[in-house]
Amino acid sequence: MPPLSSSAPGVRQAAFRFRCIACGDLSDTASQNFRCAQCGDLLEITYPHWKETQPEAQKLKATWRQRRLSQSGVDLSGVWRFRDLLPALQNDDQAITLREGNTPLYELPQCARITGVPGLFAKHQGLNPTGSFKDAGMTVAATFARIAGFRWVACASTGNTSASMAAYAARGGMRSLVLVPDGKISWSKLSQALDYGAVTCQLRTDFDGCLRLLQELVLRAPVYQLNSINPFRLEGQKTLALELLEQFDWQPPDHIIVPGGNLGNSSAIGKALLEMRDLGLISRLPKLSVIQAEGANALVRTLREAGGKRLISVPAETRATAIRIGNPASWKKAVHVLEATGGACEQVTEVEIAQAKAEIGAEGIGCEPASAVTLAGLKKLVKQGFVKPEESVVLVLTGNLLKDPDYTMDFHRGDLFKGTSDERADTALKPLRRPPIVLDATLDAVIGALEQAER
Ligand code: F0G
């Protein structure tokens, strides 16, 4: 195990440095809580020599295309294929990879009709190896945990981070410790962490309480923290945007819409967009917008009530448990990329989320509730005139439909809002419900069901 020194993660490579997002302090090492030694704010990874050493944009694009023909592990990864814009490895074998990334870009013809935006697409990050976008960041951060010599990695999670971390730790021969809020994450995600061998603690608190505890833990025990406070995570998650732009043949869409929870993903996508522009890979920035659940709307309130200057935390409550977060760690980074790209920030209700999720499901794609806030948010942004019908829009679907089967079953059975204040609004969702039908095992009964459905 590495020593408990302040430089314990200890990755020292000429290619990148850590920079504090508040005071700009630069350093070659980061402390175990990934906070600035001078002012305590978050760190980001920066590449001071990029401008001199980076090949020109056309060469980079050609290299990334060429690597698609290769069978080597790092080239088969949709993250490490873009390694020129990631912290450098000494050799390719160091990467812990499950062939993450390489996720499809789908057209959404039915949702396009519903929203009145014909150029509507979904980037489905739920088709990653463990079923969420977290894998793109985890392959990089877990790799650097192992390079730094750690035996234990740990995270606080609403479920997806823990599933992903446990998988990559297992692949990389490390142990993992998971802190999740008791009773507030889906069984599906919890079961992944168990199967991948994590030590899983269900704490009697919420996600924010778990994260607070983890931040203290990493200063006391030799564990490497893999939350998105860890800037290596965001470097990996940047590749979502690189891959997306490649899929658009480097012609940027007008809008990218992403769910907001702890705000790591929006920060990562925004960082990628700004870096791509600076490197000449794209000539114009898409607007990056963040959508939150109304019951977990810390960023919405931070922007509206405090002009993005200080965080307004909220007690979080939503059935979209992945984004049940009231004190988002990366709020400053998110405010920065929203401002830099000219994006919007909106909130949507529980009923709007449920409806949007069913509409995405009806496209034959499906996603988990937190991902569906993107479509619900798009409807609002169109109504406000922020998104114009002739513009192109990409929704980032962050998690797989199978991540939260209870939600889907409750929705189709009509139980999702039972006993809540949304019970009445819920009747509007009836046409989208497809509850299972229990029948006698006879031909007549099944034909009857077919005829009923046809009516
Ligand atoms: N969508 C899904 C499916 C998520 O799991 C998360 C976050 C988000 C969106 C929000 O992304 O936090 O980067 O703004 N899940 C974390 C977890 C917090 O622990 O799995 P964010």
PDB file of N, CA, C and O and ligand atoms in Angstrom, residues 126 131-134 155-164 179-181 185 189 207 227-228 233-234 237 258-268 290-292 320-325 328-330 334 367-373 396-400 403, ligand 1:
ATOM      1  N   GLY A 126     -25.877   4.389 -21.982  1.00  0.00           N
ATOM      2  CA  GLY A 126     -26.336   3.224 -21.225  1.00  0.00           C
ATOM      3  C   GLY A 126     -25.886   1.910 -21.853  1.00  0.00           C
ATOM      4  O   GLY A 126     -26.076   0.844 -21.270  1.00  0.00           O
ATOM      5  N   GLY A 131     -23.458  -0.526 -18.139  1.00  0.00           N
ATOM      6  CA  GLY A 131     -24.777   0.058 -18.354  1.00  0.00           C
ATOM      7  C   GLY A 131     -24.919   1.539 -18.074  1.00  0.00           C
ATOM      8  O   GLY A 131     -26.039   2.041 -18.028  1.00  0.00           O
ATOM      9  N   SER A 132     -23.812   2.250 -17.884  1.00  0.00           N
ATOM     10  CA  SER A 132     -23.926   3.704 -17.717  1.00  0.00           C
ATOM     11  C   SER A 132     -22.678   4.416 -18.217  1.00  0.00           C
ATOM     12  O   SER A 132     -21.642   3.790 -18.472  1.00  0.00           O
ATOM     13  N   PHE A 133     -22.799   5.758 -18.310  1.00  0.00           N
ATOM     14  CA  PHE A 133     -21.701   6.602 -18.795  1.00  0.00           C
ATOM     15  C   PHE A 133     -20.488   6.567 -17.874  1.00  0.00           C
ATOM     16  O   PHE A 133     -19.404   7.006 -18.242  1.00  0.00           O
ATOM     17  N   LYS A 134     -20.670   6.057 -16.662  1.00  0.00           N
ATOM     18  CA  LYS A 134     -19.569   6.094 -15.685  1.00  0.00           C
ATOM     19  C   LYS A 134     -18.346   5.318 -16.177  1.00  0.00           C
ATOM     20  O   LYS A 134     -17.220   5.613 -15.777  1.00  0.00           O
ATOM     21  N   CYS A 155     -15.878   4.789  -3.460  1.00  0.00           N
ATOM     22  CA  CYS A 155     -16.734   5.885  -3.937  1.00  0.00           C
ATOM     23  C   CYS A 155     -18.007   5.955  -3.115  1.00  0.00           C
ATOM     24  O   CYS A 155     -18.406   4.982  -2.476  1.00  0.00           O
ATOM     25  N   ALA A 156     -18.608   7.136  -3.121  1.00  0.00           N
ATOM     26  CA  ALA A 156     -19.996   7.307  -2.686  1.00  0.00           C
ATOM     27  C   ALA A 156     -20.816   7.301  -3.956  1.00  0.00           C
ATOM     28  O   ALA A 156     -20.344   7.776  -4.989  1.00  0.00           O
ATOM     29  N   SER A 157     -22.040   6.778  -3.902  1.00  0.00           N
ATOM     30  CA  SER A 157     -22.746   6.638  -5.173  1.00  0.00           C
ATOM     31  C   SER A 157     -24.250   6.575  -5.020  1.00  0.00           C
ATOM     32  O   SER A 157     -24.765   6.125  -3.993  1.00  0.00           O
ATOM     33  N   THR A 158     -24.944   6.995  -6.097  1.00  0.00           N
ATOM     34  CA  THR A 158     -26.379   6.718  -6.196  1.00  0.00           C
ATOM     35  C   THR A 158     -26.581   5.414  -6.970  1.00  0.00           C
ATOM     36  O   THR A 158     -27.703   5.095  -7.335  1.00  0.00           O
ATOM     37  N   GLY A 159     -25.514   4.711  -7.264  1.00  0.00           N
ATOM     38  CA  GLY A 159     -25.623   3.359  -7.819  1.00  0.00           C
ATOM     39  C   GLY A 159     -24.761   3.072  -9.033  1.00  0.00           C
ATOM     40  O   GLY A 159     -24.091   2.045  -9.101  1.00  0.00           O
ATOM     41  N   ASN A 160     -24.767   3.972  -9.998  1.00  0.00           N
ATOM     42  CA  ASN A 160     -24.028   3.671 -11.227  1.00  0.00           C
ATOM     43  C   ASN A 160     -22.519   3.765 -11.054  1.00  0.00           C
ATOM     44  O   ASN A 160     -21.772   2.945 -11.583  1.00  0.00           O
ATOM     45  N   THR A 161     -22.072   4.782 -10.322  1.00  0.00           N
ATOM     46  CA  THR A 161     -20.627   4.897 -10.090  1.00  0.00           C
ATOM     47  C   THR A 161     -20.117   3.654  -9.376  1.00  0.00           C
ATOM     48  O   THR A 161     -19.060   3.111  -9.716  1.00  0.00           O
ATOM     49  N   SER A 162     -20.886   3.190  -8.392  1.00  0.00           N
ATOM     50  CA  SER A 162     -20.415   2.031  -7.617  1.00  0.00           C
ATOM     51  C   SER A 162     -20.368   0.778  -8.478  1.00  0.00           C
ATOM     52  O   SER A 162     -19.417  -0.014  -8.383  1.00  0.00           O
ATOM     53  N   ALA A 163     -21.365   0.605  -9.350  1.00  0.00           N
ATOM     54  CA  ALA A 163     -21.356  -0.566 -10.236  1.00  0.00           C
ATOM     55  C   ALA A 163     -20.131  -0.527 -11.142  1.00  0.00           C
ATOM     56  O   ALA A 163     -19.412  -1.518 -11.310  1.00  0.00           O
ATOM     57  N   SER A 164     -19.883   0.653 -11.691  1.00  0.00           N
ATOM     58  CA  SER A 164     -18.758   0.807 -12.614  1.00  0.00           C
ATOM     59  C   SER A 164     -17.416   0.639 -11.892  1.00  0.00           C
ATOM     60  O   SER A 164     -16.544  -0.117 -12.337  1.00  0.00           O
ATOM     61  N   LEU A 179     -19.975   3.221  -0.800  1.00  0.00           N
ATOM     62  CA  LEU A 179     -20.863   3.844   0.190  1.00  0.00           C
ATOM     63  C   LEU A 179     -22.114   4.327  -0.537  1.00  0.00           C
ATOM     64  O   LEU A 179     -22.036   5.218  -1.395  1.00  0.00           O
ATOM     65  N   VAL A 180     -23.258   3.714  -0.226  1.00  0.00           N
ATOM     66  CA  VAL A 180     -24.502   4.125  -0.891  1.00  0.00           C
ATOM     67  C   VAL A 180     -25.569   4.459   0.156  1.00  0.00           C
ATOM     68  O   VAL A 180     -25.554   3.922   1.263  1.00  0.00           O
ATOM     69  N   PRO A 181     -26.501   5.360  -0.206  1.00  0.00           N
ATOM     70  CA  PRO A 181     -27.583   5.682   0.734  1.00  0.00           C
ATOM     71  C   PRO A 181     -28.524   4.488   0.884  1.00  0.00           C
ATOM     72  O   PRO A 181     -29.007   3.945  -0.112  1.00  0.00           O
ATOM     73  N   ILE A 185     -31.214   3.481  -3.599  1.00  0.00           N
ATOM     74  CA  ILE A 185     -30.668   3.185  -4.925  1.00  0.00           C
ATOM     75  C   ILE A 185     -31.346   1.922  -5.440  1.00  0.00           C
ATOM     76  O   ILE A 185     -31.906   1.146  -4.674  1.00  0.00           O
ATOM     77  N   LYS A 189     -28.575  -1.790  -9.591  1.00  0.00           N
ATOM     78  CA  LYS A 189     -27.218  -1.218  -9.489  1.00  0.00           C
ATOM     79  C   LYS A 189     -26.471  -1.824  -8.299  1.00  0.00           C
ATOM     80  O   LYS A 189     -25.280  -2.130  -8.381  1.00  0.00           O
ATOM     81  N   PHE A 207     -27.051  10.565  -0.531  1.00  0.00           N
ATOM     82  CA  PHE A 207     -25.809  10.551  -1.308  1.00  0.00           C
ATOM     83  C   PHE A 207     -24.828  11.600  -0.788  1.00  0.00           C
ATOM     84  O   PHE A 207     -23.631  11.341  -0.643  1.00  0.00           O
ATOM     85  N   ASN A 227     -14.825   9.055  -6.993  1.00  0.00           N
ATOM     86  CA  ASN A 227     -15.950   9.928  -7.366  1.00  0.00           C
ATOM     87  C   ASN A 227     -15.499  10.923  -8.429  1.00  0.00           C
ATOM     88  O   ASN A 227     -14.298  11.058  -8.686  1.00  0.00           O
ATOM     89  N   SER A 228     -16.470  11.662  -8.987  1.00  0.00           N
ATOM     90  CA  SER A 228     -16.093  12.564 -10.080  1.00  0.00           C
ATOM     91  C   SER A 228     -15.374  13.819  -9.587  1.00  0.00           C
ATOM     92  O   SER A 228     -14.976  14.662 -10.387  1.00  0.00           O
ATOM     93  N   ARG A 233     -11.481  10.989 -13.661  1.00  0.00           N
ATOM     94  CA  ARG A 233     -12.803  10.539 -14.103  1.00  0.00           C
ATOM     95  C   ARG A 233     -13.314  11.443 -15.234  1.00  0.00           C
ATOM     96  O   ARG A 233     -13.821  10.971 -16.247  1.00  0.00           O
ATOM     97  N   LEU A 234     -13.175  12.744 -15.019  1.00  0.00           N
ATOM     98  CA  LEU A 234     -13.721  13.678 -16.006  1.00  0.00           C
ATOM     99  C   LEU A 234     -12.954  13.614 -17.317  1.00  0.00           C
ATOM    100  O   LEU A 234     -13.528  13.811 -18.394  1.00  0.00           O
ATOM    101  N   GLN A 237     -14.511  10.841 -19.157  1.00  0.00           N
ATOM    102  CA  GLN A 237     -15.870  11.167 -19.594  1.00  0.00           C
ATOM    103  C   GLN A 237     -15.886  12.197 -20.727  1.00  0.00           C
ATOM    104  O   GLN A 237     -16.877  12.305 -21.445  1.00  0.00           O
ATOM    105  N   VAL A 258     -27.887  17.259 -21.231  1.00  0.00           N
ATOM    106  CA  VAL A 258     -27.375  16.232 -20.335  1.00  0.00           C
ATOM    107  C   VAL A 258     -28.070  16.351 -18.967  1.00  0.00           C
ATOM    108  O   VAL A 258     -28.409  17.462 -18.538  1.00  0.00           O
ATOM    109  N   PRO A 259     -28.312  15.220 -18.290  1.00  0.00           N
ATOM    110  CA  PRO A 259     -28.886  15.305 -16.937  1.00  0.00           C
ATOM    111  C   PRO A 259     -27.845  15.833 -15.954  1.00  0.00           C
ATOM    112  O   PRO A 259     -26.651  15.593 -16.129  1.00  0.00           O
ATOM    113  N   GLY A 260     -28.307  16.507 -14.913  1.00  0.00           N
ATOM    114  CA  GLY A 260     -27.368  17.028 -13.915  1.00  0.00           C
ATOM    115  C   GLY A 260     -27.644  16.444 -12.541  1.00  0.00           C
ATOM    116  O   GLY A 260     -28.755  16.534 -12.015  1.00  0.00           O
ATOM    117  N   GLY A 261     -26.609  15.830 -11.950  1.00  0.00           N
ATOM    118  CA  GLY A 261     -26.698  15.308 -10.588  1.00  0.00           C
ATOM    119  C   GLY A 261     -25.580  15.924  -9.773  1.00  0.00           C
ATOM    120  O   GLY A 261     -25.681  17.045  -9.261  1.00  0.00           O
ATOM    121  N   ASN A 262     -24.448  15.202  -9.730  1.00  0.00           N
ATOM    122  CA  ASN A 262     -23.271  15.739  -9.037  1.00  0.00           C
ATOM    123  C   ASN A 262     -22.492  16.688  -9.951  1.00  0.00           C
ATOM    124  O   ASN A 262     -21.522  17.290  -9.553  1.00  0.00           O
ATOM    125  N   LEU A 263     -22.915  16.737 -11.205  1.00  0.00           N
ATOM    126  CA  LEU A 263     -22.450  17.683 -12.231  1.00  0.00           C
ATOM    127  C   LEU A 263     -21.054  17.388 -12.781  1.00  0.00           C
ATOM    128  O   LEU A 263     -20.415  18.258 -13.383  1.00  0.00           O
ATOM    129  N   GLY A 264     -20.595  16.169 -12.606  1.00  0.00           N
ATOM    130  CA  GLY A 264     -19.316  15.768 -13.192  1.00  0.00           C
ATOM    131  C   GLY A 264     -19.421  15.588 -14.693  1.00  0.00           C
ATOM    132  O   GLY A 264     -18.549  16.040 -15.449  1.00  0.00           O
ATOM    133  N   ASN A 265     -20.508  14.982 -15.148  1.00  0.00           N
ATOM    134  CA  ASN A 265     -20.605  14.663 -16.571  1.00  0.00           C
ATOM    135  C   ASN A 265     -20.741  15.914 -17.423  1.00  0.00           C
ATOM    136  O   ASN A 265     -20.079  16.046 -18.446  1.00  0.00           O
ATOM    137  N   SER A 266     -21.585  16.835 -16.994  1.00  0.00           N
ATOM    138  CA  SER A 266     -21.729  18.077 -17.769  1.00  0.00           C
ATOM    139  C   SER A 266     -20.395  18.819 -17.805  1.00  0.00           C
ATOM    140  O   SER A 266     -19.994  19.350 -18.851  1.00  0.00           O
ATOM    141  N   SER A 267     -19.684  18.811 -16.662  1.00  0.00           N
ATOM    142  CA  SER A 267     -18.377  19.485 -16.625  1.00  0.00           C
ATOM    143  C   SER A 267     -17.401  18.831 -17.598  1.00  0.00           C
ATOM    144  O   SER A 267     -16.647  19.522 -18.297  1.00  0.00           O
ATOM    145  N   ALA A 268     -17.433  17.499 -17.658  1.00  0.00           N
ATOM    146  CA  ALA A 268     -16.500  16.776 -18.532  1.00  0.00           C
ATOM    147  C   ALA A 268     -16.807  17.038 -19.999  1.00  0.00           C
ATOM    148  O   ALA A 268     -15.900  17.308 -20.797  1.00  0.00           O
ATOM    149  N   VAL A 290     -28.064  21.689 -19.137  1.00  0.00           N
ATOM    150  CA  VAL A 290     -28.185  20.719 -18.041  1.00  0.00           C
ATOM    151  C   VAL A 290     -29.626  20.707 -17.541  1.00  0.00           C
ATOM    152  O   VAL A 290     -30.214  21.768 -17.310  1.00  0.00           O
ATOM    153  N   ILE A 291     -30.175  19.504 -17.382  1.00  0.00           N
ATOM    154  CA  ILE A 291     -31.539  19.383 -16.859  1.00  0.00           C
ATOM    155  C   ILE A 291     -31.506  18.623 -15.535  1.00  0.00           C
ATOM    156  O   ILE A 291     -30.843  17.595 -15.413  1.00  0.00           O
ATOM    157  N   GLN A 292     -32.241  19.151 -14.564  1.00  0.00           N
ATOM    158  CA  GLN A 292     -32.320  18.499 -13.255  1.00  0.00           C
ATOM    159  C   GLN A 292     -33.774  18.141 -12.930  1.00  0.00           C
ATOM    160  O   GLN A 292     -34.709  18.709 -13.486  1.00  0.00           O
ATOM    161  N   ALA A 320     -36.080   9.597  -9.725  1.00  0.00           N
ATOM    162  CA  ALA A 320     -34.907   9.391 -10.588  1.00  0.00           C
ATOM    163  C   ALA A 320     -33.691   9.336  -9.656  1.00  0.00           C
ATOM    164  O   ALA A 320     -32.929  10.294  -9.533  1.00  0.00           O
ATOM    165  N   THR A 321     -33.528   8.206  -8.967  1.00  0.00           N
ATOM    166  CA  THR A 321     -32.595   8.157  -7.836  1.00  0.00           C
ATOM    167  C   THR A 321     -31.145   8.435  -8.224  1.00  0.00           C
ATOM    168  O   THR A 321     -30.350   8.848  -7.385  1.00  0.00           O
ATOM    169  N   ALA A 322     -30.804   8.215  -9.481  1.00  0.00           N
ATOM    170  CA  ALA A 322     -29.416   8.472  -9.910  1.00  0.00           C
ATOM    171  C   ALA A 322     -29.020   9.920  -9.687  1.00  0.00           C
ATOM    172  O   ALA A 322     -27.850  10.229  -9.446  1.00  0.00           O
ATOM    173  N   ILE A 323     -30.004  10.832  -9.789  1.00  0.00           N
ATOM    174  CA  ILE A 323     -29.688  12.262  -9.642  1.00  0.00           C
ATOM    175  C   ILE A 323     -30.323  12.840  -8.374  1.00  0.00           C
ATOM    176  O   ILE A 323     -30.619  14.028  -8.294  1.00  0.00           O
ATOM    177  N   ARG A 324     -30.508  11.975  -7.390  1.00  0.00           N
ATOM    178  CA  ARG A 324     -31.058  12.424  -6.096  1.00  0.00           C
ATOM    179  C   ARG A 324     -29.899  13.008  -5.284  1.00  0.00           C
ATOM    180  O   ARG A 324     -29.378  12.398  -4.355  1.00  0.00           O
ATOM    181  N   ILE A 325     -29.471  14.210  -5.680  1.00  0.00           N
ATOM    182  CA  ILE A 325     -28.270  14.838  -5.134  1.00  0.00           C
ATOM    183  C   ILE A 325     -28.575  16.309  -4.869  1.00  0.00           C
ATOM    184  O   ILE A 325     -29.062  17.009  -5.765  1.00  0.00           O
ATOM    185  N   PRO A 328     -24.262  19.302  -5.173  1.00  0.00           N
ATOM    186  CA  PRO A 328     -23.386  18.786  -6.238  1.00  0.00           C
ATOM    187  C   PRO A 328     -21.945  19.291  -6.134  1.00  0.00           C
ATOM    188  O   PRO A 328     -21.712  20.502  -6.070  1.00  0.00           O
ATOM    189  N   ALA A 329     -21.007  18.354  -6.136  1.00  0.00           N
ATOM    190  CA  ALA A 329     -19.598  18.693  -5.917  1.00  0.00           C
ATOM    191  C   ALA A 329     -19.037  19.565  -7.039  1.00  0.00           C
ATOM    192  O   ALA A 329     -18.279  20.500  -6.796  1.00  0.00           O
ATOM    193  N   SER A 330     -19.418  19.273  -8.280  1.00  0.00           N
ATOM    194  CA  SER A 330     -18.769  19.961  -9.410  1.00  0.00           C
ATOM    195  C   SER A 330     -19.580  21.159  -9.911  1.00  0.00           C
ATOM    196  O   SER A 330     -19.521  21.503 -11.095  1.00  0.00           O
ATOM    197  N   ALA A 334     -19.546  23.143 -13.631  1.00  0.00           N
ATOM    198  CA  ALA A 334     -20.734  23.128 -14.495  1.00  0.00           C
ATOM    199  C   ALA A 334     -21.162  24.553 -14.853  1.00  0.00           C
ATOM    200  O   ALA A 334     -21.496  24.834 -16.006  1.00  0.00           O
ATOM    201  N   CYS A 367     -34.203   3.910 -21.436  1.00  0.00           N
ATOM    202  CA  CYS A 367     -33.151   4.495 -20.592  1.00  0.00           C
ATOM    203  C   CYS A 367     -33.651   4.487 -19.161  1.00  0.00           C
ATOM    204  O   CYS A 367     -34.812   4.165 -18.907  1.00  0.00           O
ATOM    205  N   GLU A 368     -32.778   4.838 -18.228  1.00  0.00           N
ATOM    206  CA  GLU A 368     -33.251   4.922 -16.856  1.00  0.00           C
ATOM    207  C   GLU A 368     -33.852   6.320 -16.601  1.00  0.00           C
ATOM    208  O   GLU A 368     -33.646   7.249 -17.400  1.00  0.00           O
ATOM    209  N   PRO A 369     -34.605   6.487 -15.508  1.00  0.00           N
ATOM    210  CA  PRO A 369     -35.345   7.749 -15.315  1.00  0.00           C
ATOM    211  C   PRO A 369     -34.461   8.993 -15.390  1.00  0.00           C
ATOM    212  O   PRO A 369     -34.850   9.996 -16.018  1.00  0.00           O
ATOM    213  N   ALA A 370     -33.283   8.946 -14.788  1.00  0.00           N
ATOM    214  CA  ALA A 370     -32.428  10.142 -14.771  1.00  0.00           C
ATOM    215  C   ALA A 370     -32.089  10.603 -16.185  1.00  0.00           C
ATOM    216  O   ALA A 370     -31.986  11.803 -16.451  1.00  0.00           O
ATOM    217  N   SER A 371     -31.929   9.668 -17.107  1.00  0.00           N
ATOM    218  CA  SER A 371     -31.588  10.030 -18.492  1.00  0.00           C
ATOM    219  C   SER A 371     -32.748  10.738 -19.178  1.00  0.00           C
ATOM    220  O   SER A 371     -32.551  11.580 -20.054  1.00  0.00           O
ATOM    221  N   ALA A 372     -33.976  10.360 -18.775  1.00  0.00           N
ATOM    222  CA  ALA A 372     -35.165  10.881 -19.454  1.00  0.00           C
ATOM    223  C   ALA A 372     -35.407  12.357 -19.163  1.00  0.00           C
ATOM    224  O   ALA A 372     -36.179  13.006 -19.876  1.00  0.00           O
ATOM    225  N   VAL A 373     -34.744  12.909 -18.164  1.00  0.00           N
ATOM    226  CA  VAL A 373     -34.901  14.354 -17.912  1.00  0.00           C
ATOM    227  C   VAL A 373     -34.475  15.153 -19.137  1.00  0.00           C
ATOM    228  O   VAL A 373     -34.957  16.263 -19.349  1.00  0.00           O
ATOM    229  N   VAL A 396     -28.112  13.191 -24.167  1.00  0.00           N
ATOM    230  CA  VAL A 396     -27.182  12.190 -23.636  1.00  0.00           C
ATOM    231  C   VAL A 396     -27.972  11.277 -22.694  1.00  0.00           C
ATOM    232  O   VAL A 396     -28.409  11.703 -21.617  1.00  0.00           O
ATOM    233  N   LEU A 397     -28.176  10.046 -23.144  1.00  0.00           N
ATOM    234  CA  LEU A 397     -28.864   9.055 -22.298  1.00  0.00           C
ATOM    235  C   LEU A 397     -27.787   8.361 -21.462  1.00  0.00           C
ATOM    236  O   LEU A 397     -26.936   7.659 -21.991  1.00  0.00           O
ATOM    237  N   THR A 398     -27.848   8.594 -20.181  1.00  0.00           N
ATOM    238  CA  THR A 398     -26.721   8.240 -19.317  1.00  0.00           C
ATOM    239  C   THR A 398     -26.760   6.813 -18.778  1.00  0.00           C
ATOM    240  O   THR A 398     -25.734   6.255 -18.413  1.00  0.00           O
ATOM    241  N   GLY A 399     -27.977   6.229 -18.702  1.00  0.00           N
ATOM    242  CA  GLY A 399     -28.065   4.891 -18.104  1.00  0.00           C
ATOM    243  C   GLY A 399     -29.060   4.000 -18.821  1.00  0.00           C
ATOM    244  O   GLY A 399     -30.036   4.464 -19.429  1.00  0.00           O
ATOM    245  N   ASN A 400     -28.826   2.708 -18.731  1.00  0.00           N
ATOM    246  CA  ASN A 400     -29.620   1.684 -19.390  1.00  0.00           C
ATOM    247  C   ASN A 400     -31.005   1.525 -18.746  1.00  0.00           C
ATOM    248  O   ASN A 400     -31.146   1.657 -17.532  1.00  0.00           O
ATOM    249  N   LYS A 403     -31.368  -0.598 -15.610  1.00  0.00           N
ATOM    250  CA  LYS A 403     -30.784  -0.136 -14.350  1.00  0.00           C
ATOM    251  C   LYS A 403     -31.825   0.043 -13.250  1.00  0.00           C
ATOM    252  O   LYS A 403     -31.498   0.043 -12.077  1.00  0.00           O
TER     253      LYS A 403
HETATM  254  N1  F0G B   1     -27.572   9.929 -15.072  1.00  0.00           N
HETATM  255  C1  F0G B   1     -27.271   8.813 -14.409  1.00  0.00           C
HETATM  256  C2  F0G B   1     -27.854   7.539 -14.904  1.00  0.00           C
HETATM  257  C3  F0G B   1     -26.417   8.846 -13.278  1.00  0.00           C
HETATM  258  O1  F0G B   1     -26.123   7.730 -12.652  1.00  0.00           O
HETATM  259  C4  F0G B   1     -25.920  10.085 -12.843  1.00  0.00           C
HETATM  260  C5  F0G B   1     -25.067  10.179 -11.662  1.00  0.00           C
HETATM  261  C6  F0G B   1     -26.269  11.218 -13.566  1.00  0.00           C
HETATM  262  C7  F0G B   1     -27.093  11.111 -14.682  1.00  0.00           C
HETATM  263  C8  F0G B   1     -25.768  12.565 -13.221  1.00  0.00           C
HETATM  264  O2  F0G B   1     -24.447  12.717 -13.597  1.00  0.00           O
HETATM  265  O3  F0G B   1     -23.540  13.273 -11.372  1.00  0.00           O
HETATM  266  O4  F0G B   1     -22.199  13.599 -13.420  1.00  0.00           O
HETATM  267  O5  F0G B   1     -24.147  15.064 -12.953  1.00  0.00           O
HETATM  268  N2  F0G B   1     -24.781   9.240 -10.896  1.00  0.00           N
HETATM  269  C9  F0G B   1     -23.785   9.250  -9.840  1.00  0.00           C
HETATM  270  C10 F0G B   1     -23.620   7.881  -9.230  1.00  0.00           C
HETATM  271  C11 F0G B   1     -23.880  10.327  -8.887  1.00  0.00           C
HETATM  272  O6  F0G B   1     -23.198   7.757  -8.072  1.00  0.00           O
HETATM  273  O7  F0G B   1     -23.848   6.899  -9.916  1.00  0.00           O
HETATM  274  P1  F0G B   1     -23.517  13.729 -12.787  1.00  0.00           P
END
